[in-house]
Amino acid sequence: MIFHRLSAFILATTAVSDVASFAPAAKSSTVREDLTRVHIATGMPNVGSILTSGGNDGNEGERKPERSGAMIDLDGIKFSGLNGKALSLTTADFPDSASVRRVIPADCFEPETAKSMGYLSVSVIGTALCTSVGVQALPVLDPAQIWTLPFWLAYSSVTGTVAMGLWVLAHECGHGAFSKDKKLQDAVGYVLHSIMLTPYFSWQRSHAVHHRYTNHMELGETHVPENMDVSDSDKLYDSIELRKTILKQFGDEKGIKYWGGLQAFLHLIVGWPAYLLIGATGGPDRGMTNHFYPYPLTEPKQPKKELFPGNWKEKVYQSDIGCATVAAGALAWAACNGPAEMMALYGGPLIVVNAWLVLYTWLQHTDVDVPHFTDEDHNYVKGAFHTIDRPYDKLDPWGLIDFLHHKIGSTHVAHHFDSTIPHYKAQAATDAIKENFPEIYLYDPTPIPEALWRVCKGCAAVEKRGDYYIWNNNDVKEELL
């Protein structure tokens, strides 16, 4: 993946020595035998305690498992706030799609154009107000002067955070959850996404694929983990060996911080443009992809699963028109008024929007005890229910960020089950899912900054254990994750 190659370059230029240690480690052929059977019982409060005790919580007489849970080797597995819950689930635990759909109120599947436009006006007005502050500040705080950098960084953070709401609504248009008026819906989505240099139809297609193949090792889209079990010749890089080298070079405590910081930068800052341009962290079986060019850049392992089949190729080019127009406008702006002004008012906030986008998609499907699957063990409902809802409403004392972002991160399980549910009805759908399927609903109460830092440090590469692909953290002390 591109992140692995970038990791190598950055660390090489900062004098990380012992290049030989970056080579992929030889794989052991020994079959793991040290397994723990994970049991699930109705109302079980802490699956992690069951995992570590081999299924005995001290109350066997009062509470018996409904059925035997997954067999899994716990060596090197760090628990998140989910306490191992996702690792306890087997395919048999997941209902069919119709059973889930029946428990969600029928009204949840109906978008209301007036209400959607109302939320759009909130995001437009909020972004416009922030932008007006920036425009008014230009004569006083010239962004070309280095001493004004703290102000413009703060401006970008606030404006980008508010403008993320526009991105979420454009995303909703792509899912068909904004309006029953398809022309209006596509017009809104196309304009908003083009302004943010995201090709609307291209991303509409790739994001639908992401929903279909959530946590799929070969065909997933975005944040597909590095597979330790592939042959050395098929690897661009070995993240586990790189992490080991950093820890050896700088010591465990400093090394894991350097590794985590590097991963945060590569994902949050580099990640989104890298995904659009070369399909970074996309499904390996589709080959290298580009959202502005509809044909694979490298030969895919599964040609019939190409990212942009048939008529989607024309739609990719239609999307390019909007992005090219905005990009040309930004370049003209920079040429006329200087790149500093363009970056201060547009480029900086856009980087923040992209960082929020990656933060959401990364944490919605990734944590140290959340597995991935191959085609033999994956299905749509299973993938959807490996989405994680998180406490974005607690990012600030008033829940303002969660409101501005239309609760995209706190109701994402329901969204992944059926993406046509409008965001303003997603809480009702979430409540129904939680009530009827508590054994498989994933909610991690870990504060967002803490969860992000754990994922940065502990989600490097996966190895197969039984039916799961599990994040390998044997090389890191548990207290450092």
Short mmCIF file of C-alpha atoms in Angstrom, two decimals:
data_model
loop_
_atom_site.label_atom_id
_atom_site.label_comp_id
_atom_site.label_asym_id
_atom_site.label_seq_id
_atom_site.Cartn_x
_atom_site.Cartn_y
_atom_site.Cartn_z
CA MET A 1 0.00 0.00 0.00
CA ILE A 2 1.06 3.56 -0.54
CA PHE A 3 1.15 4.21 3.22
CA HIS A 4 3.79 1.54 3.70
CA ARG A 5 5.98 3.02 0.99
CA LEU A 6 5.55 6.52 2.39
CA SER A 7 6.41 5.21 5.84
CA ALA A 8 9.67 3.84 4.52
CA PHE A 9 10.60 7.10 2.80
CA ILE A 10 9.81 9.32 5.78
CA LEU A 11 11.70 7.14 8.21
CA ALA A 12 14.66 6.79 5.89
CA THR A 13 15.01 10.55 5.69
CA THR A 14 14.95 10.80 9.49
CA ALA A 15 17.89 8.45 9.86
CA VAL A 16 16.16 5.28 10.95
CA SER A 17 18.94 2.77 10.51
CA ASP A 18 19.27 -0.97 9.99
CA VAL A 19 17.59 -1.21 6.60
CA ALA A 20 17.87 -4.97 6.61
CA SER A 21 15.43 -5.15 9.48
CA PHE A 22 12.70 -3.78 7.22
CA ALA A 23 12.61 -7.03 5.26
CA PRO A 24 9.50 -9.17 5.77
CA ALA A 25 9.95 -11.70 8.52
CA ALA A 26 9.79 -15.37 7.72
CA LYS A 27 6.41 -16.90 8.45
CA SER A 28 6.15 -19.78 10.85
CA SER A 29 4.37 -22.86 9.60
CA THR A 30 3.40 -23.86 13.13
CA VAL A 31 -0.34 -24.11 13.57
CA ARG A 32 -1.63 -22.13 16.56
CA GLU A 33 -3.12 -24.36 19.23
CA ASP A 34 -3.47 -22.01 22.21
CA LEU A 35 -7.12 -21.14 21.64
CA THR A 36 -9.91 -19.81 23.84
CA ARG A 37 -13.55 -20.46 23.13
CA VAL A 38 -15.57 -17.26 23.36
CA HIS A 39 -19.09 -17.68 24.73
CA ILE A 40 -22.00 -15.27 24.33
CA ALA A 41 -24.89 -15.04 26.74
CA THR A 42 -27.86 -12.70 26.61
CA GLY A 43 -27.10 -9.46 28.41
CA MET A 44 -23.41 -10.27 28.80
CA PRO A 45 -21.84 -7.01 30.05
CA ASN A 46 -18.15 -7.64 29.38
CA VAL A 47 -17.11 -10.06 26.69
CA GLY A 48 -13.46 -9.22 27.33
CA SER A 49 -13.61 -10.76 30.81
CA ILE A 50 -15.10 -13.89 29.29
CA LEU A 51 -12.36 -14.05 26.67
CA THR A 52 -9.60 -13.84 29.24
CA SER A 53 -11.25 -16.31 31.62
CA GLY A 54 -11.99 -18.89 28.96
CA GLY A 55 -15.74 -18.33 29.18
CA ASN A 56 -16.13 -18.64 32.96
CA ASP A 57 -17.35 -15.43 34.59
CA GLY A 58 -17.92 -17.01 37.99
CA ASN A 59 -21.72 -17.24 37.58
CA GLU A 60 -22.11 -20.37 35.47
CA GLY A 61 -25.05 -21.53 37.52
CA GLU A 62 -26.95 -18.32 36.84
CA ARG A 63 -25.99 -17.57 33.27
CA LYS A 64 -25.30 -20.15 30.57
CA PRO A 65 -24.17 -19.47 27.03
CA GLU A 66 -26.85 -19.64 24.37
CA ARG A 67 -24.33 -21.41 22.16
CA SER A 68 -20.61 -21.90 21.83
CA GLY A 69 -18.85 -18.82 20.58
CA ALA A 70 -15.85 -18.40 18.35
CA MET A 71 -12.59 -20.28 18.87
CA ILE A 72 -9.74 -17.82 18.77
CA ASP A 73 -6.12 -17.46 19.80
CA LEU A 74 -5.90 -14.39 22.06
CA ASP A 75 -2.13 -14.05 21.88
CA GLY A 76 -1.19 -10.46 21.05
CA ILE A 77 -4.79 -9.20 20.96
CA LYS A 78 -5.46 -5.91 22.74
CA PHE A 79 -9.05 -5.17 23.74
CA SER A 80 -10.74 -1.89 22.85
CA GLY A 81 -13.79 -0.47 24.61
CA LEU A 82 -15.72 -3.26 22.86
CA ASN A 83 -14.00 -5.72 25.24
CA GLY A 84 -13.58 -8.31 22.51
CA LYS A 85 -17.27 -8.42 21.57
CA ALA A 86 -16.66 -8.49 17.81
CA LEU A 87 -14.28 -11.43 18.22
CA SER A 88 -16.95 -13.47 19.98
CA LEU A 89 -19.36 -13.47 17.05
CA THR A 90 -19.74 -16.23 14.49
CA THR A 91 -21.59 -16.17 11.18
CA ALA A 92 -24.54 -17.96 12.79
CA ASP A 93 -25.09 -14.99 15.11
CA PHE A 94 -26.06 -12.62 12.32
CA PRO A 95 -29.68 -12.45 11.12
CA ASP A 96 -30.71 -12.12 7.52
CA SER A 97 -31.30 -8.68 6.07
CA ALA A 98 -35.09 -8.99 6.10
CA SER A 99 -35.13 -9.73 9.85
CA VAL A 100 -33.18 -6.56 10.58
CA ARG A 101 -35.24 -4.46 8.24
CA ARG A 102 -38.48 -5.58 9.91
CA VAL A 103 -37.54 -4.11 13.28
CA ILE A 104 -36.70 -0.65 11.88
CA PRO A 105 -39.70 1.72 11.65
CA ALA A 106 -40.87 1.92 8.03
CA ASP A 107 -40.75 5.72 8.13
CA CYS A 108 -36.97 5.59 8.57
CA PHE A 109 -36.52 4.62 4.93
CA GLU A 110 -38.35 7.68 3.58
CA PRO A 111 -36.32 10.84 2.87
CA GLU A 112 -38.07 14.18 3.26
CA THR A 113 -36.84 16.78 0.80
CA ALA A 114 -37.88 19.80 2.88
CA LYS A 115 -36.16 18.49 5.98
CA SER A 116 -33.02 17.58 4.03
CA MET A 117 -32.91 21.07 2.53
CA GLY A 118 -33.31 22.51 6.02
CA TYR A 119 -30.22 20.68 7.25
CA LEU A 120 -28.41 21.72 4.08
CA SER A 121 -29.18 25.36 4.88
CA VAL A 122 -27.70 24.92 8.36
CA SER A 123 -24.42 23.65 6.91
CA VAL A 124 -24.34 26.24 4.11
CA ILE A 125 -25.05 29.16 6.45
CA GLY A 126 -22.54 27.93 9.01
CA THR A 127 -19.81 27.53 6.41
CA ALA A 128 -20.64 30.90 4.85
CA LEU A 129 -20.44 32.66 8.22
CA CYS A 130 -17.03 31.12 8.92
CA THR A 131 -15.82 32.09 5.46
CA SER A 132 -17.01 35.66 5.92
CA VAL A 133 -14.88 35.92 9.07
CA GLY A 134 -11.88 34.78 7.05
CA VAL A 135 -12.56 37.25 4.25
CA GLN A 136 -12.91 40.10 6.75
CA ALA A 137 -9.63 39.11 8.39
CA LEU A 138 -7.60 39.18 5.15
CA PRO A 139 -6.74 42.92 5.19
CA VAL A 140 -5.58 42.72 8.80
CA LEU A 141 -4.02 39.25 8.94
CA ASP A 142 -2.17 38.69 5.67
CA PRO A 143 -1.80 34.90 5.34
CA ALA A 144 1.50 35.43 3.49
CA GLN A 145 2.98 36.66 6.79
CA ILE A 146 4.24 33.80 8.94
CA TRP A 147 3.13 35.45 12.19
CA THR A 148 -0.51 35.11 11.14
CA LEU A 149 -0.21 31.32 10.83
CA PRO A 150 -1.81 30.52 14.23
CA PHE A 151 -4.94 32.45 13.27
CA TRP A 152 -5.27 30.77 9.90
CA LEU A 153 -4.68 27.34 11.37
CA ALA A 154 -7.48 28.01 13.85
CA TYR A 155 -9.66 29.37 11.05
CA SER A 156 -9.07 26.25 8.95
CA SER A 157 -9.88 23.99 11.90
CA VAL A 158 -13.19 25.72 12.66
CA THR A 159 -14.29 26.28 9.06
CA GLY A 160 -13.30 22.76 7.98
CA THR A 161 -15.15 21.27 10.92
CA VAL A 162 -18.32 23.19 10.03
CA ALA A 163 -17.96 22.45 6.31
CA MET A 164 -17.72 18.72 7.05
CA GLY A 165 -21.50 18.89 7.39
CA LEU A 166 -21.71 19.74 3.69
CA TRP A 167 -19.59 16.70 2.88
CA VAL A 168 -21.90 14.45 4.91
CA LEU A 169 -24.96 15.74 3.05
CA ALA A 170 -23.27 15.24 -0.32
CA HIS A 171 -22.50 11.70 0.83
CA GLU A 172 -26.19 11.30 1.67
CA CYS A 173 -27.09 12.42 -1.85
CA GLY A 174 -24.85 9.70 -3.24
CA HIS A 175 -26.76 7.12 -1.20
CA GLY A 176 -30.19 8.30 -2.33
CA ALA A 177 -31.07 9.40 1.21
CA PHE A 178 -31.46 13.13 0.54
CA SER A 179 -34.59 13.31 -1.61
CA LYS A 180 -36.91 11.29 -3.81
CA ASP A 181 -36.26 13.90 -6.49
CA LYS A 182 -33.26 12.28 -8.12
CA LYS A 183 -32.32 15.30 -10.24
CA LEU A 184 -32.31 17.61 -7.23
CA GLN A 185 -30.41 15.06 -5.19
CA ASP A 186 -27.69 14.54 -7.78
CA ALA A 187 -27.40 18.27 -8.43
CA VAL A 188 -26.84 19.01 -4.74
CA GLY A 189 -24.40 16.13 -4.33
CA TYR A 190 -22.49 16.94 -7.51
CA VAL A 191 -22.00 20.62 -6.61
CA LEU A 192 -21.02 19.99 -2.99
CA HIS A 193 -18.61 17.17 -3.76
CA SER A 194 -17.05 19.02 -6.69
CA ILE A 195 -16.38 22.04 -4.46
CA MET A 196 -14.43 19.66 -2.21
CA LEU A 197 -12.59 18.07 -5.17
CA THR A 198 -14.39 14.77 -4.74
CA PRO A 199 -15.72 13.22 -7.98
CA TYR A 200 -19.39 12.71 -7.17
CA PHE A 201 -20.40 9.73 -9.31
CA SER A 202 -17.01 8.01 -8.98
CA TRP A 203 -17.19 8.15 -5.22
CA GLN A 204 -20.88 7.21 -5.27
CA ARG A 205 -19.90 3.96 -6.93
CA SER A 206 -16.80 3.18 -4.84
CA HIS A 207 -18.62 4.01 -1.61
CA ALA A 208 -21.47 1.66 -2.54
CA VAL A 209 -18.83 -1.04 -3.01
CA HIS A 210 -17.43 -0.16 0.43
CA HIS A 211 -20.89 -0.76 1.92
CA ARG A 212 -21.32 -4.05 0.06
CA TYR A 213 -17.92 -5.40 1.16
CA THR A 214 -17.39 -3.87 4.59
CA ASN A 215 -14.38 -5.47 6.36
CA HIS A 216 -13.72 -7.71 3.34
CA MET A 217 -10.03 -8.51 2.91
CA GLU A 218 -9.96 -8.73 -0.89
CA LEU A 219 -12.82 -6.57 -2.16
CA GLY A 220 -13.36 -3.96 0.54
CA GLU A 221 -12.93 -0.28 -0.26
CA THR A 222 -10.99 2.00 2.14
CA HIS A 223 -8.99 0.87 5.16
CA VAL A 224 -8.47 -2.69 3.99
CA PRO A 225 -5.63 -3.85 6.28
CA GLU A 226 -2.27 -5.21 5.25
CA ASN A 227 -2.32 -9.02 5.22
CA MET A 228 0.68 -10.60 6.95
CA ASP A 229 -0.12 -13.99 5.42
CA VAL A 230 0.41 -13.10 1.76
CA SER A 231 3.66 -14.14 0.12
CA ASP A 232 6.62 -11.81 0.45
CA SER A 233 6.66 -11.22 -3.31
CA ASP A 234 3.13 -9.78 -3.16
CA LYS A 235 3.96 -7.28 -0.42
CA LEU A 236 4.92 -3.70 -1.06
CA TYR A 237 6.06 -3.47 2.50
CA ASP A 238 5.85 -5.06 5.94
CA SER A 239 4.31 -2.73 8.51
CA ILE A 240 4.93 -5.06 11.42
CA GLU A 241 8.65 -5.19 10.68
CA LEU A 242 8.72 -1.43 10.26
CA ARG A 243 7.01 -0.93 13.61
CA LYS A 244 9.46 -3.33 15.24
CA THR A 245 12.36 -1.39 13.75
CA ILE A 246 11.04 1.92 15.06
CA LEU A 247 10.55 0.48 18.54
CA LYS A 248 14.06 -0.99 18.47
CA GLN A 249 15.57 2.26 17.21
CA PHE A 250 13.87 4.65 19.64
CA GLY A 251 12.77 2.41 22.51
CA ASP A 252 9.31 1.06 23.17
CA GLU A 253 7.69 4.16 24.66
CA LYS A 254 9.06 6.72 22.19
CA GLY A 255 8.97 4.32 19.28
CA ILE A 256 5.26 3.55 19.57
CA LYS A 257 4.53 7.28 19.74
CA TYR A 258 6.58 7.90 16.58
CA TRP A 259 4.78 5.03 14.83
CA GLY A 260 1.37 6.29 15.92
CA GLY A 261 2.17 9.84 14.84
CA LEU A 262 3.36 8.64 11.45
CA GLN A 263 0.17 6.64 10.92
CA ALA A 264 -1.98 9.59 11.98
CA PHE A 265 -0.25 11.83 9.44
CA LEU A 266 -0.39 9.30 6.61
CA HIS A 267 -4.06 8.56 7.15
CA LEU A 268 -5.54 11.91 8.16
CA ILE A 269 -3.50 14.17 5.87
CA VAL A 270 -2.27 12.01 2.99
CA GLY A 271 -4.98 9.36 3.11
CA TRP A 272 -7.91 10.87 1.22
CA PRO A 273 -6.06 12.19 -1.86
CA ALA A 274 -4.04 8.95 -1.92
CA TYR A 275 -7.26 6.93 -1.99
CA LEU A 276 -8.76 9.02 -4.81
CA LEU A 277 -5.59 8.94 -6.90
CA ILE A 278 -4.22 5.41 -6.45
CA GLY A 279 -6.81 3.56 -4.37
CA ALA A 280 -4.62 3.49 -1.23
CA THR A 281 -6.08 1.03 1.34
CA GLY A 282 -8.61 -0.14 -1.26
CA GLY A 283 -9.35 -3.77 -2.11
CA PRO A 284 -6.21 -5.48 -3.49
CA ASP A 285 -8.12 -7.73 -5.88
CA ARG A 286 -9.33 -4.71 -7.90
CA GLY A 287 -5.78 -3.59 -8.69
CA MET A 288 -4.65 0.00 -8.32
CA THR A 289 -7.53 2.39 -9.03
CA ASN A 290 -8.06 6.08 -9.73
CA HIS A 291 -11.34 7.93 -9.13
CA PHE A 292 -10.69 10.29 -12.06
CA TYR A 293 -9.87 7.53 -14.57
CA PRO A 294 -12.28 4.59 -14.82
CA TYR A 295 -9.87 1.83 -15.85
CA PRO A 296 -7.62 -0.10 -13.39
CA LEU A 297 -4.05 1.24 -13.27
CA THR A 298 -2.71 -2.26 -12.65
CA GLU A 299 -4.07 -5.66 -13.61
CA PRO A 300 -6.76 -6.73 -11.10
CA LYS A 301 -6.83 -10.24 -9.66
CA GLN A 302 -10.61 -10.27 -10.19
CA PRO A 303 -11.32 -8.42 -13.46
CA LYS A 304 -15.05 -9.00 -13.10
CA LYS A 305 -14.98 -6.99 -9.87
CA GLU A 306 -13.46 -3.84 -11.36
CA LEU A 307 -14.36 -0.67 -9.50
CA PHE A 308 -16.03 1.17 -12.40
CA PRO A 309 -17.80 -1.31 -14.70
CA GLY A 310 -20.03 -0.55 -17.70
CA ASN A 311 -21.81 2.82 -17.66
CA TRP A 312 -19.91 3.93 -14.58
CA LYS A 313 -16.96 4.75 -16.79
CA GLU A 314 -18.86 7.58 -18.45
CA LYS A 315 -20.01 8.81 -15.04
CA VAL A 316 -16.41 9.01 -13.89
CA TYR A 317 -15.66 11.43 -16.71
CA GLN A 318 -18.81 13.42 -15.89
CA SER A 319 -17.53 13.75 -12.32
CA ASP A 320 -14.15 14.97 -13.59
CA ILE A 321 -15.76 18.03 -15.16
CA GLY A 322 -16.91 19.39 -11.80
CA CYS A 323 -13.60 18.71 -10.05
CA ALA A 324 -11.56 20.14 -12.92
CA THR A 325 -13.66 23.30 -12.91
CA VAL A 326 -13.12 23.85 -9.19
CA ALA A 327 -9.42 22.97 -9.39
CA ALA A 328 -8.95 25.44 -12.25
CA GLY A 329 -10.75 28.10 -10.21
CA ALA A 330 -8.46 27.47 -7.23
CA LEU A 331 -5.36 27.71 -9.41
CA ALA A 332 -6.59 30.95 -10.98
CA TRP A 333 -7.31 32.30 -7.50
CA ALA A 334 -3.77 31.44 -6.41
CA ALA A 335 -2.30 33.01 -9.54
CA CYS A 336 -4.24 36.27 -9.09
CA ASN A 337 -4.21 36.73 -5.30
CA GLY A 338 -1.36 34.50 -4.24
CA PRO A 339 -1.27 30.86 -3.06
CA ALA A 340 -1.26 31.97 0.60
CA GLU A 341 -4.73 33.50 0.33
CA MET A 342 -6.13 30.53 -1.58
CA MET A 343 -4.74 28.05 0.96
CA ALA A 344 -5.90 30.15 3.91
CA LEU A 345 -9.50 30.45 2.78
CA TYR A 346 -9.93 27.22 0.79
CA GLY A 347 -7.03 24.78 0.96
CA GLY A 348 -6.65 24.72 4.74
CA PRO A 349 -10.33 24.10 5.51
CA LEU A 350 -10.44 21.44 2.78
CA ILE A 351 -7.55 19.56 4.43
CA VAL A 352 -9.50 19.61 7.71
CA VAL A 353 -12.64 18.30 5.95
CA ASN A 354 -10.59 15.47 4.47
CA ALA A 355 -9.10 14.66 7.88
CA TRP A 356 -12.57 14.43 9.43
CA LEU A 357 -13.70 12.17 6.59
CA VAL A 358 -10.82 9.75 7.11
CA LEU A 359 -11.25 9.86 10.89
CA TYR A 360 -14.87 8.76 10.53
CA THR A 361 -14.29 6.01 7.98
CA TRP A 362 -11.20 4.69 9.79
CA LEU A 363 -12.76 4.47 13.25
CA GLN A 364 -16.11 3.19 11.99
CA HIS A 365 -14.59 -0.09 10.83
CA THR A 366 -11.25 -0.43 12.58
CA ASP A 367 -10.05 -1.23 16.08
CA VAL A 368 -7.58 -3.59 17.70
CA ASP A 369 -10.22 -6.27 18.38
CA VAL A 370 -12.42 -5.89 15.29
CA PRO A 371 -11.79 -8.61 12.67
CA HIS A 372 -11.88 -8.75 8.86
CA PHE A 373 -12.99 -11.61 6.62
CA THR A 374 -12.45 -13.30 3.28
CA ASP A 375 -15.15 -14.07 0.72
CA GLU A 376 -15.80 -17.48 2.28
CA ASP A 377 -16.76 -15.95 5.64
CA HIS A 378 -18.25 -12.60 4.63
CA ASN A 379 -21.80 -11.52 3.92
CA TYR A 380 -23.51 -8.15 3.72
CA VAL A 381 -25.20 -8.17 7.14
CA LYS A 382 -22.08 -9.47 8.86
CA GLY A 383 -20.04 -6.68 7.29
CA ALA A 384 -22.58 -4.01 8.21
CA PHE A 385 -22.66 -5.14 11.83
CA HIS A 386 -18.89 -4.91 12.09
CA THR A 387 -19.39 -1.15 11.92
CA ILE A 388 -18.77 0.64 15.23
CA ASP A 389 -20.85 3.48 16.64
CA ARG A 390 -18.81 5.87 18.78
CA PRO A 391 -19.49 8.77 21.20
CA TYR A 392 -19.01 11.69 18.83
CA ASP A 393 -21.74 13.48 20.78
CA LYS A 394 -19.20 13.77 23.61
CA LEU A 395 -16.45 15.42 21.56
CA ASP A 396 -17.58 18.75 22.98
CA PRO A 397 -19.79 19.60 25.97
CA TRP A 398 -22.78 20.49 23.82
CA GLY A 399 -22.67 17.76 21.17
CA LEU A 400 -22.25 20.54 18.60
CA ILE A 401 -19.77 18.71 16.37
CA ASP A 402 -22.02 15.64 16.21
CA PHE A 403 -24.93 17.91 15.26
CA LEU A 404 -22.93 19.79 12.62
CA HIS A 405 -21.80 16.47 11.14
CA HIS A 406 -25.37 15.15 11.13
CA LYS A 407 -24.55 12.31 13.57
CA ILE A 408 -22.63 10.42 10.90
CA GLY A 409 -20.37 8.70 13.43
CA SER A 410 -22.82 8.02 16.25
CA THR A 411 -25.46 6.27 14.10
CA HIS A 412 -23.27 4.58 11.54
CA VAL A 413 -24.29 0.97 12.16
CA ALA A 414 -27.82 1.75 10.98
CA HIS A 415 -26.41 3.70 8.04
CA HIS A 416 -24.29 0.74 6.99
CA PHE A 417 -27.20 -1.65 7.19
CA ASP A 418 -29.31 0.57 4.90
CA SER A 419 -27.68 3.70 3.53
CA THR A 420 -31.00 5.09 2.23
CA ILE A 421 -31.96 6.00 5.81
CA PRO A 422 -31.69 9.81 6.12
CA HIS A 423 -29.43 11.03 8.91
CA TYR A 424 -32.34 12.66 10.74
CA LYS A 425 -34.04 9.26 11.03
CA ALA A 426 -30.91 7.25 11.76
CA GLN A 427 -31.22 7.57 15.54
CA ALA A 428 -34.64 5.87 15.50
CA ALA A 429 -33.19 3.08 13.35
CA THR A 430 -30.19 2.80 15.69
CA ASP A 431 -32.45 2.51 18.73
CA ALA A 432 -34.43 -0.27 17.05
CA ILE A 433 -31.26 -2.19 16.17
CA LYS A 434 -29.84 -1.81 19.69
CA GLU A 435 -33.08 -3.04 21.24
CA ASN A 436 -33.56 -6.04 18.98
CA PHE A 437 -29.99 -7.13 18.29
CA PRO A 438 -27.94 -6.16 21.37
CA GLU A 439 -25.63 -9.18 21.01
CA ILE A 440 -24.25 -8.01 17.66
CA TYR A 441 -24.58 -4.21 17.87
CA LEU A 442 -21.13 -2.63 18.36
CA TYR A 443 -20.73 0.55 20.40
CA ASP A 444 -17.37 1.60 21.81
CA PRO A 445 -17.63 4.25 24.57
CA THR A 446 -13.92 5.10 24.34
CA PRO A 447 -13.43 8.87 23.86
CA ILE A 448 -12.65 9.63 20.22
CA PRO A 449 -9.08 10.98 20.69
CA GLU A 450 -8.15 7.94 22.79
CA ALA A 451 -9.71 5.54 20.27
CA LEU A 452 -7.90 7.23 17.37
CA TRP A 453 -4.55 7.01 19.15
CA ARG A 454 -5.12 3.32 19.95
CA VAL A 455 -5.91 2.57 16.30
CA CYS A 456 -2.87 4.55 15.11
CA LYS A 457 -0.60 2.50 17.34
CA GLY A 458 -2.23 -0.92 17.23
CA CYS A 459 -3.69 -1.43 13.75
CA ALA A 460 -0.69 -2.17 11.54
CA ALA A 461 -1.39 -5.53 9.87
CA VAL A 462 -3.59 -8.60 10.28
CA GLU A 463 -3.03 -12.34 10.29
CA LYS A 464 -5.56 -15.11 9.90
CA ARG A 465 -6.69 -16.97 12.99
CA GLY A 466 -9.53 -19.39 12.33
CA ASP A 467 -12.18 -17.56 10.30
CA TYR A 468 -10.89 -14.13 11.31
CA TYR A 469 -8.19 -11.76 10.21
CA ILE A 470 -6.94 -10.27 13.47
CA TRP A 471 -4.68 -7.28 14.17
CA ASN A 472 -1.30 -8.61 15.27
CA ASN A 473 0.24 -6.78 18.23
CA ASN A 474 2.64 -9.42 19.54
CA ASP A 475 5.54 -7.00 19.17
CA VAL A 476 4.01 -4.26 21.35
CA LYS A 477 3.55 -4.30 25.10
CA GLU A 478 -0.15 -4.21 25.91
CA GLU A 479 0.18 -1.20 28.21
CA LEU A 480 1.59 0.88 25.32
CA LEU A 481 -1.49 0.41 23.12
#
